[in-house]
Amino acid sequence: MSEREGQEQVVSRAAGIRVREVDLGGRAPIGSGAATEVLRLDSFTVPGHQGGVAFVRVRDGKAPQWDSAVLSRLVALRWALDARERGMLDAVAAWPLAVVEGDGGEVVGCLVPLAAHPFYYVPADDPEHRKVTQNAKWLISAPKRARRAGAAAVSERDVVARATVLARVSLLLGVLHRNGVVFGDLSERSVLFGAGEVASAFVVGCEGAAFAGEGVHQRNSAGWAAPSSSDVELSREPSVQSVETDRYKLGLLVLRVLAPAGDGLDRSRDASRAAGVLDEQGQRMLDRALGDDPAARPTAADWYAYLRGLVATQLEAPVIRGVSVSPSLVAEGDEVRLTVEVDGAREVVIEMPGRADIRREVAGRLVTERFTARQSGRIGVRASNAHGSSSALTDVVRVLPIPTPARIAVASPSVPAALGVLPDLASLEAAMGISLPPGNPRSAAGARPSGRGSSGSGSSGSGTGSTPADGTPPDVSPFDRVAALRARLEADALPLHDILRIGVEAERASREPLFPTVERFLADVDLPDATDVDLKDPPAKSS
C-alpha cells in the first residue's frame, strides 16, 4: 500500500473526515487565539487539498461555543461542494478539512489550510524574527503605524487593494450564506491580507462557524458584536448569531477598512466616515448595513458586486462627475471652496488664474480644496491615474478688486481760542518731525495766552520762555502754530503714507510725558470767577 493510500485510509476513518492526533507527526506553534492554538504540521497532508496544513487545537472542549457535531458537519460541507466552489473556499478561507480526534476518540480540533507566505510579516521589535499573521488591523490603523511595526503599509488612497480584500471576504460570506452557514466571529483579526501586486485575503477562525437557525452560540470579538436587545455591542460573550449579524459585521469591516484612519476608527460605527470614499450608492448600502433594521442590510453578494465595480473604476481612466465652486463672486483675497466629484483618480491638479497649480493625491471620490481668489476666470481640474486622465472647468469665478486710495481727506478740529488752556505744542511738533522751518514769519500781535491764565509768561509746557524747536518766537500762540502747520501740510488732503508716518510718530510721542496730568493741569490754571468770564471774547492781555 502506497503512502497516499495510507493517508486516504486515515482520512476516511469514521465518516471519511476524521484523523487521529497521534498520526499528525511533527508540528510547530504559529499562533493562538482566545479559545484555540494553531500549529503548523511539518509533513501531514490531506488528499484533495493542495498546500500546507495547520492543526487548530481547542483549549477547552467544554466551552459553550464549542460543538464537535457542528464541526463535523462543517467539514462535511466542504467535501459536498463541487470542485470549483471547494477550490474557492480553500483559496480564501482556513475552512476545516478534517476533524482531529484525541486518544479517547473525543474531538480535540480540526485541520485547516495553512495561510500562504503573503499573509505573514516579521515584527520589527521581535529579536527572534518570528513570522506572525498579518491581519486587517493594519488596514484599519494609519499606514505609518503598520510600517513602524514591520507589517505591510497599504496607502489609504489605495482603494484597489482595500476593496479587493473586502470583495474576497464578501465572496466567502456569500457562499456560506447560500449554504445556510453563519460565520459568526468576523473581525479584523479573522481577516488576513497580503499586499502584493494584487491584494489577497484569507479568512481564519472558520472552525467557529455554525448553521443558521440552530441556536448555536458563537464567539464575538470586542467592538464587533452586532446590536441586539441584550446590548452586547462591546461584549466578547458568545451569542446566537445569524446571517443578518454577519451582514452587520461585514458593514463594519467595509467602514473601518475604507474610511481614512483617525481616532477611534477601530471602534467606530459611524457610516459617514466613509463618505469621501464611497459614492451615493455605496453610502446608502453602508447606512443600511449599520442600521437598526436587520432585514434591510445588504447581502454579501450585494457588497461583492459593488466592490468589484469600485475596483473596476480604478482600473480605467478617471471620470469627473462634477465640479462646483462657491461663492462665484468674491472680493480679492476672499476664500472660495472647490468641490470635485471623481471616480478612479489617483491625483487631481487644480489650475487657477493668477496663481500656481495645486496638486493633491486622491483618497476617495470627493475632493475639496479651499484657497484665496486673486483673479477672475475659470478654474481647471485635471484628474489622472495610471490608465489616463480627464479634465473639466468650473463656471467663471469673478474677483472684485479692492480700491486702494492714494489720498485720504483729514478734517482739522476747530478749537476756540478763547479757552486759552492748551499747553505748548513745540515738544509734540518736534517728536512728530513736522515743525515749521526756522525763520518762518509769525505775527505776535493778538497772540493768545498759552500758559497759566493770563500771566503772559510764555509756554506753560516749560514755563521758561525758551524758543521752541521750530525756531518760532516763544510768545506765538499754539493756535497760530497749529494753523501754520495746517497750511503747510495741507491737512485736508494728506498723502496716505504721510498719515501712516504721522500716526506712528504720534503713537511713539504719546508714550513721553509731553502733557501734564489733568489734576496737575487744573491745579496750575488760575481761573477767574465764573461771573466775570465771557467766553465769547477772550480776556485782554495784561500790560
Tab-separated table of C-alpha atoms in Angstrom, residues 20 25 55 85-86 105 152 156 158 164 166 199 291 297 353 371 459 476 489:
chain	number	residue	atom	x	y	z
A	20	ARG	CA	-6.082	10.898	14.918
A	25	GLY	CA	3.570	13.961	13.060
A	55	PHE	CA	-3.802	21.922	13.248
A	85	GLU	CA	-16.569	26.104	-5.035
A	86	ARG	CA	-14.250	23.891	-2.981
A	105	GLY	CA	-11.927	9.355	20.473
A	152	ALA	CA	2.628	45.869	5.019
A	156	GLU	CA	-5.242	54.991	2.436
A	158	ASP	CA	-5.029	52.555	-2.495
A	164	THR	CA	-10.078	43.755	-3.275
A	166	LEU	CA	-13.169	43.295	1.153
A	199	ALA	CA	-4.047	42.216	-2.945
A	291	GLY	CA	-28.816	50.464	10.615
A	297	ARG	CA	-28.892	45.123	5.436
A	353	PRO	CA	-5.889	82.037	-12.798
A	371	PHE	CA	-7.940	78.811	-1.459
A	459	SER	CA	4.654	128.452	27.085
A	476	VAL	CA	3.487	132.682	19.476
A	489	LEU	CA	0.825	120.141	5.449
